[in-house]
């Protein structure tokens, strides 16, 4: 074995304590927000059968073609994949445990996702999402509510410059018609298509609209529009979503090229984008996926959901100069001598019994150096125990912002400290 320092896998980040404070704060805000809309938590495994993603996301997609971390379980030959997204797993879990057909479900999950992409700012190989899924609701009201929900979260987080892009993908029949017209259009212009597009021409032509290749943009702009093929129902659904958004003051822009990177979407699709994160500007994306449940083996049931990219959202918050108060310590306990050391431990426990955050000085040192650490900890109060105090079963209390030092009996300590902290 070599002695080289081991490094994390490329594109997979450590989140160090200073940054983790922001994550914790964010996760708490998001959970409160989800609960305010009645969503409940579900937790799925990070590893699923590869087939689940092939069936749910679609064989001819970036994710399944080139981004999945798939491997064979050497012990039994199973084909497994580290989840690249959460919707497929969530729907699998709901079907497996028969949660869906008695009552609709509003569910959320969060955690790591894995995609073998080229790492760059805002694009990693391990990243985090909060995913939100509503299963069993067919109407436009839930689509619109999920979008209103997002708008509320951006407001809560104080995010500026996030805009909503909206589109509809219609239903199976219109997509079928549109597909035929798209293929015909692109076939007439084969010489402009790049390798990806040529490969997808007959398997997944809709995906070509999603291409970022500048040389194909003109061709794509002129392509037949799905909007012109929409059936009555789908059109009405889309109109109603828009009406609800307008009624609630959420501006949007219709982007007919928004087709999303996964195959399972139909009808409403949306993305929240910002121009402030360079090319990785989509912070949240989702839409309706009425065919998915059946596609992975359930009785047909409608669904709609979205996922937020946590790294991108936090990057945006940091861009805005978001500063967090450090996780607070209420009390720092300093002590010297054997007897005092023992008393200090039990005093710290006693303070924690009253829900205070307490840092017990460990590792010895002079009172002076310990008080420096107390200062640096930003605790509001230091509790000081020397031999003198220990003999008398007492402790001294020093307010760190100045003020008189007090000496109290150990059994009165918590009450006095609590009173000082309240001030
Ligand atoms: P993109 O077009 O940027 O590749 P996507 O359409 O593949 O995004 P989704 O599958 O819709 O992304 O995932 C939802 C959200 O998760 C994205 O809007 C983004 O914020 C975040 N996300 C997706 N892939 C990554 C990644 N590799 N690194 C960090 N965040 C990501
Ligand atoms: Mg992608």
Short mmCIF file of C-alpha atoms and ligand atoms in Angstrom, two decimals:
data_model
loop_
_atom_site.label_atom_id
_atom_site.label_comp_id
_atom_site.label_asym_id
_atom_site.label_seq_id
_atom_site.Cartn_x
_atom_site.Cartn_y
_atom_site.Cartn_z
CA UNK A 1 0.00 0.00 0.00
CA UNK A 2 1.28 3.48 -0.84
CA UNK A 3 1.66 6.26 1.68
CA UNK A 4 0.02 8.88 -0.50
CA UNK A 5 -2.62 10.91 1.28
CA UNK A 6 -6.02 9.54 0.36
CA UNK A 7 -8.44 11.97 -1.24
CA UNK A 8 -12.18 11.99 -1.69
CA UNK A 9 -13.51 10.72 -5.01
CA UNK A 10 -13.50 13.42 -7.70
CA UNK A 11 -16.78 15.32 -7.78
CA UNK A 12 -17.74 14.16 -4.27
CA UNK A 13 -17.37 16.82 -1.62
CA UNK A 14 -16.76 16.92 2.09
CA UNK A 15 -18.96 19.42 3.85
CA UNK A 16 -16.86 20.88 6.65
CA UNK A 17 -18.32 22.19 9.93
CA UNK A 18 -18.30 25.89 8.97
CA UNK A 19 -20.35 25.08 5.88
CA UNK A 20 -22.43 22.41 7.60
CA UNK A 21 -23.93 25.12 9.84
CA UNK A 22 -25.54 26.56 6.71
CA UNK A 23 -26.75 23.10 5.65
CA UNK A 24 -28.35 22.46 9.04
CA UNK A 25 -30.10 25.81 9.00
CA UNK A 26 -31.30 25.24 5.44
CA UNK A 27 -32.59 21.73 6.16
CA UNK A 28 -34.57 23.01 9.11
CA UNK A 29 -36.17 25.82 7.11
CA UNK A 30 -37.04 23.37 4.33
CA UNK A 31 -38.54 20.80 6.67
CA UNK A 32 -40.74 23.41 8.38
CA UNK A 33 -41.87 24.62 4.97
CA UNK A 34 -42.68 21.07 3.77
CA UNK A 35 -44.67 20.35 6.91
CA UNK A 36 -46.64 23.56 6.42
CA UNK A 37 -47.97 22.00 3.18
CA UNK A 38 -48.69 18.63 4.77
CA UNK A 39 -45.83 16.68 3.19
CA UNK A 40 -44.46 13.72 5.12
CA UNK A 41 -40.96 12.28 5.15
CA UNK A 42 -40.01 9.03 3.44
CA UNK A 43 -36.51 7.51 3.34
CA UNK A 44 -35.38 5.14 0.63
CA UNK A 45 -32.12 3.22 0.12
CA UNK A 46 -29.25 4.84 -1.78
CA UNK A 47 -28.90 1.70 -3.88
CA UNK A 48 -31.63 0.28 -6.11
CA UNK A 49 -31.87 -2.36 -8.85
CA UNK A 50 -30.49 -0.84 -12.07
CA UNK A 51 -33.69 -1.80 -13.86
CA UNK A 52 -35.72 0.60 -11.76
CA UNK A 53 -33.94 3.60 -13.24
CA UNK A 54 -33.88 2.19 -16.75
CA UNK A 55 -37.62 1.75 -16.62
CA UNK A 56 -38.46 4.98 -14.80
CA UNK A 57 -36.05 7.48 -16.32
CA UNK A 58 -35.86 5.96 -19.80
CA UNK A 59 -33.07 4.13 -21.63
CA UNK A 60 -32.35 7.00 -24.01
CA UNK A 61 -31.57 9.74 -21.50
CA UNK A 62 -28.33 11.33 -20.36
CA UNK A 63 -28.72 9.80 -16.93
CA UNK A 64 -29.24 6.20 -18.01
CA UNK A 65 -26.91 6.33 -21.01
CA UNK A 66 -23.90 7.83 -19.33
CA UNK A 67 -24.33 9.11 -15.79
CA UNK A 68 -25.23 6.14 -13.61
CA UNK A 69 -22.93 4.52 -11.08
CA UNK A 70 -23.92 0.93 -11.76
CA UNK A 71 -22.18 -2.19 -10.55
CA UNK A 72 -22.64 -5.89 -10.11
CA UNK A 73 -23.02 -7.22 -6.59
CA UNK A 74 -20.19 -9.73 -6.66
CA UNK A 75 -21.82 -11.95 -4.11
CA UNK A 76 -25.02 -12.67 -6.01
CA UNK A 77 -24.70 -11.10 -9.44
CA UNK A 78 -27.43 -8.44 -8.89
CA UNK A 79 -27.22 -5.35 -11.11
CA UNK A 80 -27.34 -2.33 -8.81
CA UNK A 81 -27.13 1.46 -9.16
CA UNK A 82 -26.43 4.34 -6.80
CA UNK A 83 -29.56 6.45 -7.13
CA UNK A 84 -29.20 9.32 -9.63
CA UNK A 85 -32.52 10.85 -8.48
CA UNK A 86 -35.27 10.10 -5.99
CA UNK A 87 -38.60 9.96 -7.80
CA UNK A 88 -38.16 6.41 -9.09
CA UNK A 89 -37.20 5.08 -5.64
CA UNK A 90 -40.00 6.97 -3.95
CA UNK A 91 -42.62 5.60 -6.32
CA UNK A 92 -41.11 2.11 -6.01
CA UNK A 93 -41.36 2.31 -2.21
CA UNK A 94 -44.92 3.58 -2.30
CA UNK A 95 -45.97 0.72 -4.58
CA UNK A 96 -44.04 -1.92 -2.68
CA UNK A 97 -45.71 -0.94 0.60
CA UNK A 98 -49.09 -0.32 -0.95
CA UNK A 99 -49.36 3.26 0.31
CA UNK A 100 -51.05 4.71 -2.71
CA UNK A 101 -54.43 3.30 -3.58
CA UNK A 102 -56.38 4.06 -0.41
CA UNK A 103 -55.35 7.66 -0.07
CA UNK A 104 -53.20 10.07 -2.05
CA UNK A 105 -49.77 10.81 -0.62
CA UNK A 106 -47.73 13.95 -0.19
CA UNK A 107 -44.14 12.84 0.41
CA UNK A 108 -40.65 14.29 0.61
CA UNK A 109 -37.13 12.96 0.98
CA UNK A 110 -33.64 14.36 0.95
CA UNK A 111 -30.13 13.11 0.54
CA UNK A 112 -27.30 12.20 -1.78
CA UNK A 113 -27.73 11.50 -5.47
CA UNK A 114 -25.01 10.16 -7.77
CA UNK A 115 -24.34 11.03 -11.40
CA UNK A 116 -21.14 10.49 -13.31
CA UNK A 117 -20.92 13.97 -14.84
CA UNK A 118 -18.00 16.27 -15.50
CA UNK A 119 -17.50 18.04 -12.17
CA UNK A 120 -17.65 21.84 -12.27
CA UNK A 121 -19.19 24.62 -10.23
CA UNK A 122 -22.74 23.54 -9.36
CA UNK A 123 -22.32 20.10 -10.95
CA UNK A 124 -20.95 17.27 -8.86
CA UNK A 125 -20.89 13.48 -8.91
CA UNK A 126 -22.39 13.27 -5.46
CA UNK A 127 -24.90 16.02 -4.81
CA UNK A 128 -27.97 16.51 -2.63
CA UNK A 129 -31.60 17.01 -3.41
CA UNK A 130 -34.77 17.67 -1.55
CA UNK A 131 -37.44 15.81 -3.50
CA UNK A 132 -41.17 16.43 -3.18
CA UNK A 133 -43.78 14.08 -4.64
CA UNK A 134 -47.59 14.17 -4.62
CA UNK A 135 -49.07 10.84 -5.71
CA UNK A 136 -52.69 10.18 -6.56
CA UNK A 137 -53.66 13.76 -7.49
CA UNK A 138 -54.72 14.34 -11.09
CA UNK A 139 -55.86 17.96 -11.17
CA UNK A 140 -53.99 21.15 -12.01
CA UNK A 141 -54.48 22.42 -8.44
CA UNK A 142 -51.65 20.29 -7.07
CA UNK A 143 -49.29 21.24 -9.91
CA UNK A 144 -49.95 24.88 -9.14
CA UNK A 145 -49.69 24.38 -5.40
CA UNK A 146 -46.26 22.81 -5.78
CA UNK A 147 -45.11 25.83 -7.76
CA UNK A 148 -46.59 28.25 -5.19
CA UNK A 149 -44.79 26.22 -2.56
CA UNK A 150 -41.46 26.81 -4.27
CA UNK A 151 -42.16 30.52 -4.57
CA UNK A 152 -42.84 30.63 -0.84
CA UNK A 153 -39.56 28.88 -0.06
CA UNK A 154 -37.52 31.29 -2.19
CA UNK A 155 -39.21 34.11 -0.32
CA UNK A 156 -38.46 32.53 3.06
CA UNK A 157 -34.83 32.05 2.06
CA UNK A 158 -34.61 35.62 0.80
CA UNK A 159 -33.56 34.49 -2.69
CA UNK A 160 -33.70 37.10 -5.38
CA UNK A 161 -33.48 36.72 -9.14
CA UNK A 162 -35.08 33.30 -9.42
CA UNK A 163 -37.50 32.97 -12.30
CA UNK A 164 -40.04 30.33 -13.22
CA UNK A 165 -40.05 28.63 -16.60
CA UNK A 166 -43.16 26.69 -17.43
CA UNK A 167 -44.23 24.34 -20.19
CA UNK A 168 -46.60 21.50 -20.91
CA UNK A 169 -45.64 18.23 -22.54
CA UNK A 170 -49.23 17.27 -23.25
CA UNK A 171 -50.40 13.66 -23.17
CA UNK A 172 -49.42 10.48 -24.97
CA UNK A 173 -51.42 11.07 -28.17
CA UNK A 174 -50.15 14.60 -28.77
CA UNK A 175 -46.61 13.59 -27.95
CA UNK A 176 -46.92 10.78 -30.44
CA UNK A 177 -48.08 13.14 -33.19
CA UNK A 178 -45.46 15.68 -32.26
CA UNK A 179 -42.78 13.01 -32.26
CA UNK A 180 -43.56 12.02 -35.83
CA UNK A 181 -43.43 15.66 -36.96
CA UNK A 182 -40.17 16.22 -35.06
CA UNK A 183 -38.51 13.22 -36.67
CA UNK A 184 -39.61 14.42 -40.10
CA UNK A 185 -38.24 17.92 -39.35
CA UNK A 186 -34.87 16.74 -38.09
CA UNK A 187 -34.53 14.22 -40.92
CA UNK A 188 -34.78 17.05 -43.39
CA UNK A 189 -31.81 18.66 -41.64
CA UNK A 190 -29.68 15.65 -40.82
CA UNK A 191 -26.46 17.47 -41.74
CA UNK A 192 -26.93 19.87 -38.78
CA UNK A 193 -27.47 17.15 -36.15
CA UNK A 194 -24.58 16.24 -33.85
CA UNK A 195 -23.78 12.67 -32.83
CA UNK A 196 -26.11 12.65 -29.78
CA UNK A 197 -28.98 14.04 -31.80
CA UNK A 198 -28.45 11.62 -34.67
CA UNK A 199 -28.50 8.72 -32.26
CA UNK A 200 -31.70 9.99 -30.64
CA UNK A 201 -33.46 10.93 -33.82
CA UNK A 202 -35.59 7.81 -33.86
CA UNK A 203 -35.43 6.77 -30.21
CA UNK A 204 -36.05 10.03 -28.38
CA UNK A 205 -36.35 13.05 -30.68
CA UNK A 206 -37.93 15.21 -27.97
CA UNK A 207 -34.59 15.09 -26.17
CA UNK A 208 -32.95 16.85 -29.12
CA UNK A 209 -34.86 19.99 -28.14
CA UNK A 210 -32.94 19.89 -24.87
CA UNK A 211 -29.55 20.03 -26.61
CA UNK A 212 -27.17 22.76 -25.55
CA UNK A 213 -25.10 22.53 -28.75
CA UNK A 214 -24.96 26.11 -30.15
CA UNK A 215 -24.74 24.81 -33.72
CA UNK A 216 -28.17 23.23 -33.45
CA UNK A 217 -30.02 26.10 -31.80
CA UNK A 218 -31.40 27.59 -35.01
CA UNK A 219 -32.71 24.24 -36.16
CA UNK A 220 -34.29 23.62 -32.77
CA UNK A 221 -35.95 27.05 -32.74
CA UNK A 222 -37.69 26.22 -36.00
CA UNK A 223 -38.84 22.74 -34.99
CA UNK A 224 -42.55 21.82 -34.84
CA UNK A 225 -44.13 22.81 -31.54
CA UNK A 226 -45.87 20.42 -29.21
CA UNK A 227 -48.11 23.31 -28.16
CA UNK A 228 -49.75 23.13 -31.59
CA UNK A 229 -50.68 19.47 -31.06
CA UNK A 230 -52.13 19.62 -27.55
CA UNK A 231 -55.43 17.88 -26.85
CA UNK A 232 -58.33 19.76 -25.20
CA UNK A 233 -57.84 18.26 -21.74
CA UNK A 234 -54.15 18.94 -21.56
CA UNK A 235 -54.66 22.49 -22.78
CA UNK A 236 -57.32 23.12 -20.14
CA UNK A 237 -55.08 21.65 -17.45
CA UNK A 238 -52.25 23.94 -18.50
CA UNK A 239 -54.53 27.00 -18.62
CA UNK A 240 -55.76 26.30 -15.12
CA UNK A 241 -52.22 25.98 -13.74
CA UNK A 242 -51.40 29.35 -15.26
CA UNK A 243 -54.59 30.92 -13.95
CA UNK A 244 -53.79 29.82 -10.38
CA UNK A 245 -50.26 31.17 -10.66
CA UNK A 246 -51.52 34.52 -11.93
CA UNK A 247 -54.17 34.67 -9.26
CA UNK A 248 -51.48 34.17 -6.61
CA UNK A 249 -49.05 36.65 -8.11
CA UNK A 250 -46.38 34.20 -9.24
CA UNK A 251 -44.85 35.40 -12.53
CA UNK A 252 -43.71 32.84 -15.09
CA UNK A 253 -42.39 32.55 -18.56
CA UNK A 254 -43.57 29.88 -20.98
CA UNK A 255 -40.60 28.08 -22.46
CA UNK A 256 -41.66 25.64 -25.14
CA UNK A 257 -38.21 24.13 -25.26
CA UNK A 258 -38.39 23.01 -21.68
CA UNK A 259 -38.66 19.23 -21.98
CA UNK A 260 -36.72 18.09 -18.88
CA UNK A 261 -33.97 15.49 -18.81
CA UNK A 262 -36.09 12.53 -17.76
CA UNK A 263 -38.62 10.67 -19.82
CA UNK A 264 -41.38 10.25 -17.28
CA UNK A 265 -42.87 13.73 -17.46
CA UNK A 266 -46.18 14.69 -19.09
CA UNK A 267 -48.33 17.83 -18.97
CA UNK A 268 -46.91 20.45 -16.57
CA UNK A 269 -43.14 20.80 -16.40
CA UNK A 270 -41.25 23.63 -14.76
CA UNK A 271 -37.82 24.86 -13.78
CA UNK A 272 -36.72 27.59 -11.44
CA UNK A 273 -33.63 29.26 -12.83
CA UNK A 274 -31.21 31.98 -11.92
CA UNK A 275 -28.66 33.74 -14.08
CA UNK A 276 -26.29 34.09 -11.17
CA UNK A 277 -24.75 30.59 -11.10
CA UNK A 278 -23.28 30.48 -14.59
CA UNK A 279 -24.27 27.51 -16.73
CA UNK A 280 -25.64 25.55 -13.75
CA UNK A 281 -28.57 27.91 -13.24
CA UNK A 282 -31.43 25.50 -12.56
CA UNK A 283 -32.00 25.24 -8.84
CA UNK A 284 -35.25 23.31 -8.88
CA UNK A 285 -37.11 21.32 -11.48
CA UNK A 286 -40.12 19.09 -11.78
CA UNK A 287 -43.53 18.44 -13.16
CA UNK A 288 -46.28 15.91 -13.71
CA UNK A 289 -45.53 12.24 -14.37
CA UNK A 290 -48.85 10.43 -14.76
CA UNK A 291 -47.34 7.45 -16.58
CA UNK A 292 -44.59 6.58 -14.14
CA UNK A 293 -46.49 4.46 -11.64
CA UNK A 294 -47.71 2.14 -14.37
CA UNK A 295 -44.28 2.13 -16.01
CA UNK A 296 -42.76 0.62 -12.92
CA UNK A 297 -45.46 -1.93 -12.44
CA UNK A 298 -48.31 -0.32 -10.49
CA UNK A 299 -51.95 0.27 -11.34
CA UNK A 300 -52.09 3.63 -13.11
CA UNK A 301 -52.04 6.62 -10.76
CA UNK A 302 -51.12 10.24 -11.37
CA UNK A 303 -48.13 11.94 -9.83
CA UNK A 304 -46.40 15.27 -9.72
CA UNK A 305 -43.22 16.41 -8.04
CA UNK A 306 -40.03 18.36 -8.11
CA UNK A 307 -36.47 18.28 -6.84
CA UNK A 308 -34.22 21.04 -5.58
CA UNK A 309 -30.45 20.95 -5.94
CA UNK A 310 -29.18 21.78 -2.47
CA UNK A 311 -25.61 22.68 -3.51
CA UNK A 312 -26.91 25.17 -6.07
CA UNK A 313 -29.39 26.71 -3.66
CA UNK A 314 -26.74 27.13 -1.00
CA UNK A 315 -24.32 28.59 -3.56
CA UNK A 316 -26.98 31.16 -4.36
CA UNK A 317 -27.49 31.98 -0.69
CA UNK A 318 -23.74 32.39 -0.25
CA UNK A 319 -23.61 34.56 -3.35
CA UNK A 320 -26.17 36.78 -1.62
CA UNK A 321 -23.78 37.12 1.30
CA UNK A 322 -25.87 34.97 3.60
CA UNK A 323 -24.24 34.93 7.04
CA UNK A 324 -25.28 32.65 9.83
CA UNK A 325 -24.76 33.09 13.51
CA UNK A 326 -22.43 30.30 14.61
CA UNK A 327 -24.00 27.43 16.46
CA UNK A 328 -24.18 28.96 19.91
CA UNK A 329 -22.51 27.83 23.11
CA UNK A 330 -24.13 29.12 26.27
CA UNK A 331 -21.57 28.14 28.88
CA UNK A 332 -17.85 27.33 28.92
CA UNK A 333 -16.68 25.47 32.01
CA UNK A 334 -13.08 26.03 33.14
CA UNK A 335 -11.47 24.21 36.02
CA UNK A 336 -8.15 23.36 37.62
CA UNK A 337 -7.17 20.57 39.97
CA UNK A 338 -8.32 17.00 40.34
CA UNK A 339 -11.31 17.61 42.58
CA UNK A 340 -12.40 20.62 40.51
CA UNK A 341 -12.10 18.57 37.31
CA UNK A 342 -14.50 15.98 38.60
CA UNK A 343 -16.97 18.57 39.84
CA UNK A 344 -16.73 20.38 36.48
CA UNK A 345 -17.91 17.31 34.60
CA UNK A 346 -20.97 16.86 36.77
CA UNK A 347 -21.71 20.58 36.75
CA UNK A 348 -21.64 20.56 32.92
CA UNK A 349 -24.06 17.62 32.90
CA UNK A 350 -26.33 19.43 35.33
CA UNK A 351 -26.44 22.50 33.06
CA UNK A 352 -27.23 20.33 30.04
CA UNK A 353 -30.13 18.83 32.00
CA UNK A 354 -31.66 22.28 31.58
CA UNK A 355 -31.09 22.28 27.82
CA UNK A 356 -28.08 24.58 27.85
CA UNK A 357 -25.25 24.16 25.35
CA UNK A 358 -22.13 23.60 27.40
CA UNK A 359 -18.48 23.29 26.39
CA UNK A 360 -16.42 21.59 29.09
CA UNK A 361 -12.77 22.54 28.91
CA UNK A 362 -10.72 19.41 28.33
CA UNK A 363 -6.96 19.07 28.26
CA UNK A 364 -5.81 21.19 31.20
CA UNK A 365 -3.81 24.43 31.02
CA UNK A 366 -3.67 27.56 33.13
CA UNK A 367 -6.83 29.46 34.07
CA UNK A 368 -5.63 32.23 31.80
CA UNK A 369 -5.33 30.02 28.72
CA UNK A 370 -8.65 28.36 29.51
CA UNK A 371 -10.36 31.75 29.74
CA UNK A 372 -8.96 32.59 26.29
CA UNK A 373 -10.68 29.48 24.93
CA UNK A 374 -13.87 30.49 26.71
CA UNK A 375 -13.65 33.87 24.99
CA UNK A 376 -13.07 32.30 21.59
CA UNK A 377 -16.04 29.94 22.07
CA UNK A 378 -18.40 32.94 22.18
CA UNK A 379 -20.09 31.48 25.24
CA UNK A 380 -21.99 34.11 27.19
CA UNK A 381 -21.02 32.75 30.55
CA UNK A 382 -17.95 31.01 31.95
CA UNK A 383 -18.30 28.77 34.96
CA UNK A 384 -15.04 28.67 36.91
CA UNK A 385 -14.16 25.92 39.36
CA UNK A 386 -10.87 25.94 41.27
CA UNK A 387 -9.83 23.91 44.28
CA UNK A 388 -11.34 26.53 46.50
CA UNK A 389 -14.78 26.27 44.89
CA UNK A 390 -14.56 22.49 44.67
CA UNK A 391 -13.84 22.15 48.40
CA UNK A 392 -16.96 24.23 49.14
CA UNK A 393 -19.09 22.54 46.46
CA UNK A 394 -19.51 25.90 44.79
CA UNK A 395 -18.78 27.45 41.40
CA UNK A 396 -17.93 30.94 40.18
CA UNK A 397 -19.85 32.49 37.32
CA UNK A 398 -18.25 35.03 35.02
CA UNK A 399 -20.41 36.86 32.47
CA UNK A 400 -18.18 37.07 29.42
CA UNK A 401 -19.48 40.44 28.26
CA UNK A 402 -18.32 41.98 31.53
CA UNK A 403 -20.15 42.35 34.80
CA UNK A 404 -19.67 41.11 38.26
CA UNK A 405 -18.32 37.64 38.99
CA UNK A 406 -20.61 35.64 41.28
CA UNK A 407 -19.99 32.64 43.45
CA UNK A 408 -22.89 30.28 44.12
CA UNK A 409 -23.59 26.87 45.56
CA UNK A 410 -23.59 24.12 42.91
CA UNK A 411 -27.27 23.36 43.46
CA UNK A 412 -28.14 27.01 42.63
CA UNK A 413 -25.86 27.23 39.61
CA UNK A 414 -28.33 26.34 36.86
CA UNK A 415 -30.91 28.86 38.02
CA UNK A 416 -28.37 31.68 38.26
CA UNK A 417 -26.81 30.89 34.89
CA UNK A 418 -30.24 30.70 33.26
CA UNK A 419 -31.14 34.11 34.71
CA UNK A 420 -27.89 35.62 33.38
CA UNK A 421 -28.45 34.12 29.91
CA UNK A 422 -31.92 35.57 29.73
CA UNK A 423 -30.60 39.08 30.17
P1 LIG B 1 -29.04 19.80 -15.45
O1 LIG B 1 -29.78 20.20 -16.70
O2 LIG B 1 -28.40 20.96 -14.74
O3 LIG B 1 -28.10 18.63 -15.67
P2 LIG B 1 -31.09 17.97 -14.60
O4 LIG B 1 -32.23 18.28 -15.46
O5 LIG B 1 -30.21 16.83 -14.93
O6 LIG B 1 -30.17 19.30 -14.43
P3 LIG B 1 -32.77 17.09 -12.43
O7 LIG B 1 -32.59 15.67 -12.71
O8 LIG B 1 -34.04 17.75 -12.80
O9 LIG B 1 -31.54 17.90 -13.08
O10 LIG B 1 -32.45 17.38 -10.89
C1 LIG B 1 -33.09 18.42 -10.16
C2 LIG B 1 -32.08 19.42 -9.64
O11 LIG B 1 -30.98 18.78 -9.03
C3 LIG B 1 -31.44 20.26 -10.72
O12 LIG B 1 -32.28 21.33 -11.08
C4 LIG B 1 -30.19 20.74 -10.04
O13 LIG B 1 -30.48 21.83 -9.18
C5 LIG B 1 -29.81 19.56 -9.21
N1 LIG B 1 -28.76 18.77 -9.90
C6 LIG B 1 -28.91 17.89 -10.91
N2 LIG B 1 -27.74 17.34 -11.25
C7 LIG B 1 -26.80 17.87 -10.41
C8 LIG B 1 -25.39 17.69 -10.24
N3 LIG B 1 -24.71 16.84 -10.97
N4 LIG B 1 -24.76 18.42 -9.28
C9 LIG B 1 -25.45 19.28 -8.50
N5 LIG B 1 -26.78 19.49 -8.61
C10 LIG B 1 -27.46 18.80 -9.55
MG1 LIG B 2 -28.35 16.59 -15.83
#
